[in-house]
Tab-separated table of C-alpha atoms in Angstrom:
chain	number	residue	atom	x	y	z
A	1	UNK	CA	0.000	0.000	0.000
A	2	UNK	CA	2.897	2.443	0.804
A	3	UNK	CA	4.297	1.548	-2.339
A	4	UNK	CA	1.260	2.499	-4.454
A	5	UNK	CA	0.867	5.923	-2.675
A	6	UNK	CA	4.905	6.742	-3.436
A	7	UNK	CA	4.554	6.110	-6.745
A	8	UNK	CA	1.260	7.849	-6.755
A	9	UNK	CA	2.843	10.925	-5.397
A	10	UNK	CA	5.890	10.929	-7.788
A	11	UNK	CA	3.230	10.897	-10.952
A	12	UNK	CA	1.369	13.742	-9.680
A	13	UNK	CA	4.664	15.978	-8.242
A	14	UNK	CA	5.667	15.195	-12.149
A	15	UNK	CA	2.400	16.351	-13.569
A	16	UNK	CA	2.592	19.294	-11.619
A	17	UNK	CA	5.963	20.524	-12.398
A	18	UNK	CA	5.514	19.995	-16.087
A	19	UNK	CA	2.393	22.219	-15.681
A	20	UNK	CA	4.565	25.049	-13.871
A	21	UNK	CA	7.240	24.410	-16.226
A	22	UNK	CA	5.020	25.631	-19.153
A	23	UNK	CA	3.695	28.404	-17.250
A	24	UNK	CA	6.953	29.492	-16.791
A	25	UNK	CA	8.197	29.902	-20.089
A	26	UNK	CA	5.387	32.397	-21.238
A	27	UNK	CA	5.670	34.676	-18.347
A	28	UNK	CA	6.196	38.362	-19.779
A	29	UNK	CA	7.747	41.073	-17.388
A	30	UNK	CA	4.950	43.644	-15.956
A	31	UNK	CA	7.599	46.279	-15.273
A	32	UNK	CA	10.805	47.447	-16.888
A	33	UNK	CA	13.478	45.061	-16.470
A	34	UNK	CA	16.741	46.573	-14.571
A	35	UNK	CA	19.474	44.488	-14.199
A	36	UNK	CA	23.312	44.830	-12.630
A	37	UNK	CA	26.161	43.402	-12.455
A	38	UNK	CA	29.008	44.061	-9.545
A	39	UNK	CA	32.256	42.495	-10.054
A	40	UNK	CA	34.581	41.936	-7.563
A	41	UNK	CA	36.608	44.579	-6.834
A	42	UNK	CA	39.516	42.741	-5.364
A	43	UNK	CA	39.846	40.008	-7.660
A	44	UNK	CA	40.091	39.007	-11.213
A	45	UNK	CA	36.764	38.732	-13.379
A	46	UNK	CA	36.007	34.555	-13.443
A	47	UNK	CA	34.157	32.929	-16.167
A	48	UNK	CA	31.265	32.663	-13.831
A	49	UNK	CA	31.039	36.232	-13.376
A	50	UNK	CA	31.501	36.886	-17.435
A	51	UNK	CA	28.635	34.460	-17.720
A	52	UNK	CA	26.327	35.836	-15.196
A	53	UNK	CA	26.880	39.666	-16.908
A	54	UNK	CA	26.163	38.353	-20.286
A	55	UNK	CA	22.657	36.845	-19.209
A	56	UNK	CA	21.669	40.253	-17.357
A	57	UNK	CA	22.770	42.183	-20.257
A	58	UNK	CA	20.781	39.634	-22.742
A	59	UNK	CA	18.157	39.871	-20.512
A	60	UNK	CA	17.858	43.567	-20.296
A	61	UNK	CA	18.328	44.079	-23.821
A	62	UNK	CA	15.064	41.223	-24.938
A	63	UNK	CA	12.499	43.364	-23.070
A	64	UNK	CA	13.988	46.747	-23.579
A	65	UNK	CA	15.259	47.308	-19.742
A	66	UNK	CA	18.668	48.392	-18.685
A	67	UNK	CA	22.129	46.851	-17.292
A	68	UNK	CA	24.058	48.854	-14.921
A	69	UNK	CA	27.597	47.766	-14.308
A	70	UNK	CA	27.853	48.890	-11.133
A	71	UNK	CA	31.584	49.371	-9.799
A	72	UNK	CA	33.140	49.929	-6.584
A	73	UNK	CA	36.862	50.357	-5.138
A	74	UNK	CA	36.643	49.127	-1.934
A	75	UNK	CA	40.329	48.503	-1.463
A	76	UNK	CA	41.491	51.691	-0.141
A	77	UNK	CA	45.055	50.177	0.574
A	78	UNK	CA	45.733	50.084	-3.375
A	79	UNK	CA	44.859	54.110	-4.143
């Protein structure tokens, strides 16, 4: 009986992500999109970083928002 209700639950927690999943991809912003990007101000720039600024600028740039690269000096031992 246990059995039956686990594999009960599995179909319908699959049903019900496919069903958000498709949801998901139509959703339309209501308000402008504003994205940023900080890099790290004491280190280099990573591939992780590149790749995170390139999706917020792609983003802002599908639905017409902005990207702000926003940076900082924080190291005051360098100036």
């Amino acid at each position: 009986m246990l059995q039956s209700l686990r594999v009960c639950s599995r179909q319908t927690a699959s049903r019900a992500f496919s069903r958000q999943a498709g949801a998901a991809a139509s959703i339309e912003p209501t308000a402008p999109v504003r994205v940023r990007f900080a890099p790290s101000p004491t280190g280099m720039l990573h591939l992780g970083g590149l790749r995170t600024a390139l999706f917020n600028y792609l983003l802002a740039r599908r639905y017409g928002g902005e990207f702000i690269l926003r940076i900082e000096d924080t190291d005051q031992a360098r100036l």
